[in-house]
């Protein structure tokens, strides 16, 4: 990847205005929250989300947490049940992420949800994060602001040392108070702890008046990795297809004649941004046999191939 000129942004109205402008333009901006520094992008912009995966060097498309200013904004994106409302009232703003059914027309990029029909949302309890959300006025998807496989950053220096040259801006805030990722809970079919984090699960259980199921329990929702296979296309998938056989629909990459092309110009960022829509389109077309053009195994190609290999795995 080419080096990007990373702007260091002051933690005041001037810096946050520039941060919001960068986000509007599809830019990547790191900012402090009370848990860890997040690497933010507009959650509605698939190209921006694809660039975020590239900047982190993530080898797979894990769903991302979307940060919003208030519960009221969250309610425009996801469906709240009674338990979810209770938890949001008790712990927001704070280090709790709720995984809830995505509303139709919420406008969130399918790269953010990794094609799932649920969305992880959180209202951060940090003055600068709140001010940035207010200045921007839109949902910000933000995983931790570190290269994949490295430790989550809890200070400005961590982010600067790891991300300068890879992202558009860093808001120079202080140290993160909690210093641990958020606790993630899904409330349906039963309240379930998906990830332990900064908010102790005992506090959540006390607010709910019941114990949390653990991810992996029989009644609990599947972990996202397992869920992902449910969202594989319905047809059989053949990878690295250099020809198209009778009855196959081609999911193309590069200069090929295809029913759907991830990127005719062979651009991996464009291909990543199109991936989940393409998988949905294949179902809409009723494709029973799907051939997929070879996709190079570097940069975002690794995450795209990881996803396609899951789609091709025997079910
Ligand atoms: P990070 O943004 O790096 O802190 O990681 C986000 C975490 O949230 C990952 O562990 C995801 O698996 C989890 N997550 C995000 N969205 C969902 C979802 N829709 N269902 C289940 N887990 C999710
Ligand atoms: Mg992380």
mmCIF file of C-alpha atoms and ligand atoms in Angstrom:
data_model
loop_
_atom_site.group_PDB
_atom_site.id
_atom_site.type_symbol
_atom_site.label_atom_id
_atom_site.label_comp_id
_atom_site.label_asym_id
_atom_site.label_seq_id
_atom_site.Cartn_x
_atom_site.Cartn_y
_atom_site.Cartn_z
ATOM 1 C CA UNK A 1 0.000 0.000 0.000
ATOM 2 C CA UNK A 2 1.191 3.533 -0.708
ATOM 3 C CA UNK A 3 2.001 5.699 2.283
ATOM 4 C CA UNK A 4 -0.798 8.073 3.200
ATOM 5 C CA UNK A 5 -0.168 11.507 4.711
ATOM 6 C CA UNK A 6 -1.651 10.986 8.194
ATOM 7 C CA UNK A 7 -2.979 14.191 9.774
ATOM 8 C CA UNK A 8 -2.515 14.537 13.535
ATOM 9 C CA UNK A 9 -5.719 16.228 14.735
ATOM 10 C CA UNK A 10 -6.029 18.352 17.850
ATOM 11 C CA UNK A 11 -8.610 17.262 20.452
ATOM 12 C CA UNK A 12 -10.731 20.387 19.983
ATOM 13 C CA UNK A 13 -13.420 21.768 17.673
ATOM 14 C CA UNK A 14 -10.867 22.510 14.928
ATOM 15 C CA UNK A 15 -9.410 18.994 14.943
ATOM 16 C CA UNK A 16 -12.813 17.312 15.156
ATOM 17 C CA UNK A 17 -14.132 19.362 12.229
ATOM 18 C CA UNK A 18 -11.247 18.105 10.104
ATOM 19 C CA UNK A 19 -11.859 14.561 11.393
ATOM 20 C CA UNK A 20 -15.521 14.803 10.359
ATOM 21 C CA UNK A 21 -14.515 16.110 6.907
ATOM 22 C CA UNK A 22 -12.119 13.208 6.454
ATOM 23 C CA UNK A 23 -14.877 10.738 7.409
ATOM 24 C CA UNK A 24 -17.288 12.388 4.944
ATOM 25 C CA UNK A 25 -14.755 11.840 2.195
ATOM 26 C CA UNK A 26 -14.533 8.125 3.005
ATOM 27 C CA UNK A 27 -11.395 8.593 5.100
ATOM 28 C CA UNK A 28 -10.040 6.529 8.006
ATOM 29 C CA UNK A 29 -9.719 8.414 11.304
ATOM 30 C CA UNK A 30 -8.480 6.995 14.602
ATOM 31 C CA UNK A 31 -10.054 8.445 17.732
ATOM 32 C CA UNK A 32 -10.024 7.699 21.449
ATOM 33 C CA UNK A 33 -12.888 5.976 23.225
ATOM 34 C CA UNK A 34 -13.029 4.860 26.849
ATOM 35 C CA UNK A 35 -12.221 1.258 25.805
ATOM 36 C CA UNK A 36 -9.411 1.495 23.213
ATOM 37 C CA UNK A 37 -8.625 3.779 20.264
ATOM 38 C CA UNK A 38 -10.999 3.030 17.414
ATOM 39 C CA UNK A 39 -10.228 3.277 13.710
ATOM 40 C CA UNK A 40 -13.351 4.969 12.393
ATOM 41 C CA UNK A 41 -15.004 5.058 8.974
ATOM 42 C CA UNK A 42 -18.486 5.939 7.799
ATOM 43 C CA UNK A 43 -20.449 2.718 8.395
ATOM 44 C CA UNK A 44 -22.560 3.388 5.274
ATOM 45 C CA UNK A 45 -19.623 3.619 2.861
ATOM 46 C CA UNK A 46 -18.482 0.198 1.576
ATOM 47 C CA UNK A 47 -15.389 1.580 -0.157
ATOM 48 C CA UNK A 48 -14.292 3.223 3.072
ATOM 49 C CA UNK A 49 -14.922 0.016 5.044
ATOM 50 C CA UNK A 50 -12.919 -1.962 2.481
ATOM 51 C CA UNK A 51 -10.018 0.474 2.871
ATOM 52 C CA UNK A 52 -10.281 0.039 6.634
ATOM 53 C CA UNK A 53 -9.768 -3.725 6.286
ATOM 54 C CA UNK A 54 -6.806 -3.039 4.021
ATOM 55 C CA UNK A 55 -5.265 -0.567 6.497
ATOM 56 C CA UNK A 56 -5.569 -3.083 9.340
ATOM 57 C CA UNK A 57 -4.379 -5.930 7.136
ATOM 58 C CA UNK A 58 -7.224 -8.084 8.418
ATOM 59 C CA UNK A 59 -7.120 -11.554 6.891
ATOM 60 C CA UNK A 60 -10.896 -12.032 7.247
ATOM 61 C CA UNK A 61 -14.088 -9.988 7.326
ATOM 62 C CA UNK A 62 -15.127 -9.948 10.982
ATOM 63 C CA UNK A 63 -18.192 -7.827 11.629
ATOM 64 C CA UNK A 64 -17.412 -4.385 13.057
ATOM 65 C CA UNK A 65 -18.929 -2.421 15.919
ATOM 66 C CA UNK A 66 -20.848 0.713 14.922
ATOM 67 C CA UNK A 67 -20.565 3.704 17.246
ATOM 68 C CA UNK A 68 -23.479 6.109 17.604
ATOM 69 C CA UNK A 69 -24.179 9.174 19.698
ATOM 70 C CA UNK A 70 -27.326 8.080 21.541
ATOM 71 C CA UNK A 71 -29.765 5.242 22.099
ATOM 72 C CA UNK A 72 -32.208 7.157 19.880
ATOM 73 C CA UNK A 73 -29.778 6.970 16.966
ATOM 74 C CA UNK A 74 -29.142 3.274 17.644
ATOM 75 C CA UNK A 75 -32.911 2.703 17.441
ATOM 76 C CA UNK A 76 -32.888 3.945 13.848
ATOM 77 C CA UNK A 77 -30.423 1.144 12.953
ATOM 78 C CA UNK A 78 -31.460 -1.931 14.963
ATOM 79 C CA UNK A 79 -34.505 -3.476 16.669
ATOM 80 C CA UNK A 80 -34.420 -3.221 20.462
ATOM 81 C CA UNK A 81 -36.222 -5.853 22.532
ATOM 82 C CA UNK A 82 -37.031 -5.335 26.224
ATOM 83 C CA UNK A 83 -33.740 -6.804 27.501
ATOM 84 C CA UNK A 84 -31.729 -4.723 25.068
ATOM 85 C CA UNK A 85 -33.523 -1.544 26.167
ATOM 86 C CA UNK A 86 -32.875 -2.373 29.785
ATOM 87 C CA UNK A 87 -29.163 -2.880 29.131
ATOM 88 C CA UNK A 88 -28.849 0.256 27.007
ATOM 89 C CA UNK A 89 -30.589 2.350 29.680
ATOM 90 C CA UNK A 90 -28.362 0.903 32.399
ATOM 91 C CA UNK A 91 -24.966 1.007 30.641
ATOM 92 C CA UNK A 92 -24.963 3.520 27.780
ATOM 93 C CA UNK A 93 -22.879 5.449 27.239
ATOM 94 C CA UNK A 94 -20.378 2.755 28.192
ATOM 95 C CA UNK A 95 -18.289 -0.305 27.399
ATOM 96 C CA UNK A 96 -21.216 -2.485 26.313
ATOM 97 C CA UNK A 97 -21.857 -3.508 22.707
ATOM 98 C CA UNK A 98 -25.264 -4.926 21.816
ATOM 99 C CA UNK A 99 -25.770 -7.263 18.840
ATOM 100 C CA UNK A 100 -29.330 -6.752 17.591
ATOM 101 C CA UNK A 101 -31.379 -7.341 14.399
ATOM 102 C CA UNK A 102 -30.480 -4.841 11.687
ATOM 103 C CA UNK A 103 -33.437 -2.748 10.510
ATOM 104 C CA UNK A 104 -34.403 -2.760 6.853
ATOM 105 C CA UNK A 105 -33.142 0.355 5.150
ATOM 106 C CA UNK A 106 -30.669 1.214 7.922
ATOM 107 C CA UNK A 107 -28.152 1.843 5.158
ATOM 108 C CA UNK A 108 -25.258 0.098 6.885
ATOM 109 C CA UNK A 109 -22.653 -1.382 4.519
ATOM 110 C CA UNK A 110 -22.859 -5.202 4.369
ATOM 111 C CA UNK A 111 -19.077 -5.216 4.846
ATOM 112 C CA UNK A 112 -19.685 -3.838 8.352
ATOM 113 C CA UNK A 113 -21.996 -6.722 9.302
ATOM 114 C CA UNK A 114 -19.992 -9.231 7.216
ATOM 115 C CA UNK A 115 -23.296 -9.995 5.527
ATOM 116 C CA UNK A 116 -25.099 -10.871 8.782
ATOM 117 C CA UNK A 117 -28.603 -9.619 9.535
ATOM 118 C CA UNK A 118 -27.532 -8.392 12.963
ATOM 119 C CA UNK A 119 -25.475 -5.339 13.841
ATOM 120 C CA UNK A 120 -23.194 -4.635 16.798
ATOM 121 C CA UNK A 121 -23.786 -1.118 18.216
ATOM 122 C CA UNK A 122 -22.423 0.938 21.074
ATOM 123 C CA UNK A 123 -22.629 4.444 22.530
ATOM 124 C CA UNK A 124 -19.113 5.336 23.740
ATOM 125 C CA UNK A 125 -18.554 7.092 27.067
ATOM 126 C CA UNK A 126 -15.758 9.440 26.055
ATOM 127 C CA UNK A 127 -16.050 13.183 25.512
ATOM 128 C CA UNK A 128 -13.954 13.244 22.309
ATOM 129 C CA UNK A 129 -15.716 10.221 20.798
ATOM 130 C CA UNK A 130 -19.055 11.848 21.611
ATOM 131 C CA UNK A 131 -17.970 15.173 20.118
ATOM 132 C CA UNK A 132 -16.736 13.449 16.968
ATOM 133 C CA UNK A 133 -20.046 11.594 16.574
ATOM 134 C CA UNK A 134 -21.896 14.880 17.071
ATOM 135 C CA UNK A 135 -19.676 16.729 14.586
ATOM 136 C CA UNK A 136 -20.028 13.943 12.041
ATOM 137 C CA UNK A 137 -23.714 13.163 12.510
ATOM 138 C CA UNK A 138 -23.486 9.627 11.115
ATOM 139 C CA UNK A 139 -22.769 6.070 12.281
ATOM 140 C CA UNK A 140 -19.040 5.328 12.634
ATOM 141 C CA UNK A 141 -17.796 1.748 12.310
ATOM 142 C CA UNK A 142 -14.648 1.349 14.370
ATOM 143 C CA UNK A 143 -12.542 -1.699 15.202
ATOM 144 C CA UNK A 144 -9.433 -1.162 17.294
ATOM 145 C CA UNK A 145 -6.882 1.119 15.616
ATOM 146 C CA UNK A 146 -4.038 -1.400 15.283
ATOM 147 C CA UNK A 147 -2.743 -3.610 12.500
ATOM 148 C CA UNK A 148 -4.376 -7.034 12.606
ATOM 149 C CA UNK A 149 -2.677 -9.317 15.110
ATOM 150 C CA UNK A 150 -1.124 -6.460 17.104
ATOM 151 C CA UNK A 151 -2.174 -5.262 20.521
ATOM 152 C CA UNK A 152 -5.113 -2.848 20.781
ATOM 153 C CA UNK A 153 -3.929 0.750 21.287
ATOM 154 C CA UNK A 154 -4.824 2.531 24.507
ATOM 155 C CA UNK A 155 -2.806 5.708 23.941
ATOM 156 C CA UNK A 156 -2.206 8.181 21.129
ATOM 157 C CA UNK A 157 1.426 7.037 20.902
ATOM 158 C CA UNK A 158 0.368 3.420 20.254
ATOM 159 C CA UNK A 159 -1.808 4.489 17.341
ATOM 160 C CA UNK A 160 0.796 6.874 15.915
ATOM 161 C CA UNK A 161 3.558 4.253 16.089
ATOM 162 C CA UNK A 162 1.447 1.586 14.361
ATOM 163 C CA UNK A 163 -0.783 3.471 11.946
ATOM 164 C CA UNK A 164 0.972 6.585 10.604
ATOM 165 C CA UNK A 165 1.172 6.275 6.835
ATOM 166 C CA UNK A 166 -1.776 3.842 6.726
ATOM 167 C CA UNK A 167 -4.715 6.080 7.714
ATOM 168 C CA UNK A 168 -5.956 9.622 7.066
ATOM 169 C CA UNK A 169 -6.026 11.063 10.563
ATOM 170 C CA UNK A 170 -5.537 10.473 14.277
ATOM 171 C CA UNK A 171 -7.307 12.507 16.935
ATOM 172 C CA UNK A 172 -4.683 13.190 19.584
ATOM 173 C CA UNK A 173 -6.578 12.297 22.753
ATOM 174 C CA UNK A 174 -5.203 11.006 26.010
ATOM 175 C CA UNK A 175 -5.097 7.519 27.418
ATOM 176 C CA UNK A 176 -8.175 5.272 27.310
ATOM 177 C CA UNK A 177 -9.749 4.963 30.754
ATOM 178 C CA UNK A 178 -11.029 1.389 30.511
ATOM 179 C CA UNK A 179 -8.251 0.071 28.278
ATOM 180 C CA UNK A 180 -10.133 -3.130 27.418
ATOM 181 C CA UNK A 181 -12.462 -3.784 24.507
ATOM 182 C CA UNK A 182 -16.201 -3.517 25.100
ATOM 183 C CA UNK A 183 -18.223 -6.422 26.429
ATOM 184 C CA UNK A 184 -20.430 -7.834 23.655
ATOM 185 C CA UNK A 185 -23.915 -9.182 24.366
ATOM 186 C CA UNK A 186 -26.672 -10.478 22.115
ATOM 187 C CA UNK A 187 -30.134 -10.554 23.710
ATOM 188 C CA UNK A 188 -31.839 -13.039 21.368
ATOM 189 C CA UNK A 189 -32.711 -15.881 21.393
ATOM 190 C CA UNK A 190 -31.409 -15.668 24.974
ATOM 191 C CA UNK A 191 -29.123 -13.054 26.559
ATOM 192 C CA UNK A 192 -25.627 -14.258 25.673
ATOM 193 C CA UNK A 193 -22.097 -13.076 26.370
ATOM 194 C CA UNK A 194 -20.312 -13.016 22.980
ATOM 195 C CA UNK A 195 -17.112 -11.407 24.277
ATOM 196 C CA UNK A 196 -15.957 -10.546 27.785
ATOM 197 C CA UNK A 197 -14.678 -6.978 28.027
ATOM 198 C CA UNK A 198 -14.582 -3.732 29.940
ATOM 199 C CA UNK A 199 -18.039 -4.062 31.506
ATOM 200 C CA UNK A 200 -18.120 -7.026 33.928
ATOM 201 C CA UNK A 201 -20.699 -9.649 33.038
ATOM 202 C CA UNK A 202 -21.905 -9.714 36.654
ATOM 203 C CA UNK A 203 -23.163 -6.144 36.257
ATOM 204 C CA UNK A 204 -25.040 -7.162 33.117
ATOM 205 C CA UNK A 205 -26.566 -10.193 34.822
ATOM 206 C CA UNK A 206 -27.661 -8.026 37.750
ATOM 207 C CA UNK A 207 -29.386 -5.579 35.405
ATOM 208 C CA UNK A 208 -31.137 -8.402 33.547
ATOM 209 C CA UNK A 209 -31.975 -10.412 36.663
ATOM 210 C CA UNK A 210 -30.695 -13.550 34.946
ATOM 211 C CA UNK A 211 -27.481 -15.296 34.010
ATOM 212 C CA UNK A 212 -25.942 -14.796 30.606
ATOM 213 C CA UNK A 213 -25.545 -17.796 28.342
ATOM 214 C CA UNK A 214 -22.023 -18.234 26.961
ATOM 215 C CA UNK A 215 -21.313 -18.241 23.225
ATOM 216 C CA UNK A 216 -21.243 -21.910 22.286
ATOM 217 C CA UNK A 217 -24.045 -22.987 24.699
ATOM 218 C CA UNK A 218 -26.846 -24.893 23.022
ATOM 219 C CA UNK A 219 -29.391 -22.057 23.281
ATOM 220 C CA UNK A 220 -26.904 -19.292 22.478
ATOM 221 C CA UNK A 221 -26.540 -17.643 19.085
ATOM 222 C CA UNK A 222 -23.600 -18.912 17.058
ATOM 223 C CA UNK A 223 -20.328 -17.066 17.028
ATOM 224 C CA UNK A 224 -19.981 -14.856 13.961
ATOM 225 C CA UNK A 225 -17.572 -17.292 12.321
ATOM 226 C CA UNK A 226 -20.192 -20.023 12.336
ATOM 227 C CA UNK A 227 -23.018 -17.655 11.506
ATOM 228 C CA UNK A 228 -21.090 -16.501 8.476
ATOM 229 C CA UNK A 229 -21.581 -19.829 6.740
ATOM 230 C CA UNK A 230 -25.353 -19.347 6.965
ATOM 231 C CA UNK A 231 -24.907 -16.346 4.762
ATOM 232 C CA UNK A 232 -22.934 -18.205 2.153
ATOM 233 C CA UNK A 233 -24.714 -18.213 -1.215
ATOM 234 C CA UNK A 234 -27.212 -21.037 -1.668
ATOM 235 C CA UNK A 235 -25.472 -22.431 -4.750
ATOM 236 C CA UNK A 236 -22.399 -24.681 -4.816
ATOM 237 C CA UNK A 237 -19.232 -22.626 -5.110
ATOM 238 C CA UNK A 238 -16.168 -23.543 -7.224
ATOM 239 C CA UNK A 239 -13.123 -21.363 -6.599
ATOM 240 C CA UNK A 240 -10.224 -20.379 -8.885
ATOM 241 C CA UNK A 241 -12.356 -21.000 -11.946
ATOM 242 C CA UNK A 242 -10.498 -20.147 -15.152
ATOM 243 C CA UNK A 243 -13.387 -21.414 -17.291
ATOM 244 C CA UNK A 244 -17.161 -21.460 -16.901
ATOM 245 C CA UNK A 245 -18.853 -24.845 -17.116
ATOM 246 C CA UNK A 246 -22.387 -25.627 -18.260
ATOM 247 C CA UNK A 247 -24.949 -24.394 -15.741
ATOM 248 C CA UNK A 248 -22.501 -22.222 -13.807
ATOM 249 C CA UNK A 249 -22.900 -18.536 -12.998
ATOM 250 C CA UNK A 250 -19.585 -16.690 -12.929
ATOM 251 C CA UNK A 251 -18.680 -14.387 -10.076
ATOM 252 C CA UNK A 252 -15.885 -12.605 -11.881
ATOM 253 C CA UNK A 253 -12.784 -10.678 -10.944
ATOM 254 C CA UNK A 254 -10.798 -8.793 -13.553
ATOM 255 C CA UNK A 255 -11.354 -8.676 -17.293
ATOM 256 C CA UNK A 256 -13.762 -11.587 -17.691
ATOM 257 C CA UNK A 257 -17.295 -11.875 -18.982
ATOM 258 C CA UNK A 258 -19.294 -12.528 -15.816
ATOM 259 C CA UNK A 259 -22.884 -12.396 -14.514
ATOM 260 C CA UNK A 260 -21.531 -10.358 -11.603
ATOM 261 C CA UNK A 261 -18.040 -8.897 -11.474
ATOM 262 C CA UNK A 262 -16.419 -7.985 -8.161
ATOM 263 C CA UNK A 263 -14.084 -5.603 -9.976
ATOM 264 C CA UNK A 264 -13.660 -5.581 -13.736
ATOM 265 C CA UNK A 265 -10.439 -3.605 -13.316
ATOM 266 C CA UNK A 266 -9.018 -6.114 -10.837
ATOM 267 C CA UNK A 267 -9.061 -3.681 -7.892
ATOM 268 C CA UNK A 268 -9.130 -5.582 -4.578
ATOM 269 C CA UNK A 269 -10.593 -2.669 -2.581
ATOM 270 C CA UNK A 270 -13.473 -2.379 -5.046
ATOM 271 C CA UNK A 271 -13.916 -6.167 -4.969
ATOM 272 C CA UNK A 272 -14.107 -6.215 -1.165
ATOM 273 C CA UNK A 273 -16.640 -3.390 -1.155
ATOM 274 C CA UNK A 274 -18.819 -5.363 -3.604
ATOM 275 C CA UNK A 275 -18.407 -8.827 -2.083
ATOM 276 C CA UNK A 276 -21.420 -9.187 0.198
ATOM 277 C CA UNK A 277 -23.795 -7.504 -2.220
ATOM 278 C CA UNK A 278 -22.547 -9.901 -4.896
ATOM 279 C CA UNK A 279 -23.268 -12.925 -2.681
ATOM 280 C CA UNK A 280 -26.804 -11.669 -2.091
ATOM 281 C CA UNK A 281 -27.237 -11.025 -5.827
ATOM 282 C CA UNK A 282 -26.188 -14.596 -6.633
ATOM 283 C CA UNK A 283 -29.047 -15.820 -4.435
ATOM 284 C CA UNK A 284 -31.429 -13.349 -6.057
ATOM 285 C CA UNK A 285 -30.403 -14.737 -9.454
ATOM 286 C CA UNK A 286 -31.090 -18.258 -8.179
ATOM 287 C CA UNK A 287 -27.572 -19.363 -9.109
ATOM 288 C CA UNK A 288 -27.229 -23.082 -8.312
ATOM 289 C CA UNK A 289 -23.634 -23.504 -9.416
ATOM 290 C CA UNK A 290 -21.269 -20.624 -8.913
ATOM 291 C CA UNK A 291 -17.796 -20.364 -10.419
ATOM 292 C CA UNK A 292 -15.476 -17.723 -8.957
ATOM 293 C CA UNK A 293 -12.547 -16.212 -10.837
ATOM 294 C CA UNK A 294 -9.116 -16.527 -9.202
ATOM 295 C CA UNK A 295 -8.471 -13.708 -6.741
ATOM 296 C CA UNK A 296 -4.899 -12.870 -5.804
ATOM 297 C CA UNK A 297 -3.911 -13.947 -2.298
ATOM 298 C CA UNK A 298 -2.482 -10.626 -1.117
ATOM 299 C CA UNK A 299 -3.831 -7.481 0.534
ATOM 300 C CA UNK A 300 -7.628 -7.571 0.729
ATOM 301 C CA UNK A 301 -7.541 -10.628 -1.545
ATOM 302 C CA UNK A 302 -6.739 -12.732 1.537
ATOM 303 C CA UNK A 303 -9.927 -11.643 3.334
ATOM 304 C CA UNK A 304 -11.996 -12.069 0.167
ATOM 305 C CA UNK A 305 -10.603 -15.573 -0.379
ATOM 306 C CA UNK A 306 -11.144 -16.463 3.288
ATOM 307 C CA UNK A 307 -14.781 -15.555 2.901
ATOM 308 C CA UNK A 308 -15.166 -17.369 -0.419
ATOM 309 C CA UNK A 309 -13.478 -20.510 0.941
ATOM 310 C CA UNK A 310 -16.082 -20.553 3.731
ATOM 311 C CA UNK A 311 -18.778 -20.155 1.105
ATOM 312 C CA UNK A 312 -17.300 -23.064 -0.860
ATOM 313 C CA UNK A 313 -16.854 -25.344 2.157
ATOM 314 C CA UNK A 314 -19.100 -28.436 2.167
ATOM 315 C CA UNK A 315 -22.320 -27.792 4.084
HETATM 316 P P1 LIG B 1 -13.516 -5.199 17.193
HETATM 317 O O1 LIG B 1 -14.277 -4.210 16.399
HETATM 318 O O2 LIG B 1 -12.164 -5.518 16.621
HETATM 319 O O3 LIG B 1 -13.496 -4.855 18.648
HETATM 320 O O4 LIG B 1 -14.311 -6.569 17.094
HETATM 321 C C1 LIG B 1 -15.687 -6.584 16.978
HETATM 322 C C2 LIG B 1 -16.215 -7.813 17.640
HETATM 323 O O5 LIG B 1 -17.640 -7.776 17.580
HETATM 324 C C3 LIG B 1 -15.784 -9.098 16.962
HETATM 325 O O6 LIG B 1 -15.407 -10.026 17.951
HETATM 326 C C4 LIG B 1 -17.029 -9.546 16.259
HETATM 327 O O7 LIG B 1 -17.055 -10.932 16.101
HETATM 328 C C5 LIG B 1 -18.150 -9.006 17.137
HETATM 329 N N1 LIG B 1 -19.372 -8.732 16.385
HETATM 330 C C6 LIG B 1 -19.590 -7.656 15.614
HETATM 331 N N2 LIG B 1 -20.793 -7.743 14.988
HETATM 332 C C7 LIG B 1 -21.337 -8.907 15.371
HETATM 333 C C8 LIG B 1 -22.552 -9.561 15.054
HETATM 334 N N3 LIG B 1 -23.442 -9.042 14.203
HETATM 335 N N4 LIG B 1 -22.788 -10.760 15.635
HETATM 336 C C9 LIG B 1 -21.897 -11.287 16.499
HETATM 337 N N5 LIG B 1 -20.728 -10.713 16.829
HETATM 338 C C10 LIG B 1 -20.438 -9.538 16.272
HETATM 339 MG MG1 LIG B 2 -9.077 -5.433 17.810
#
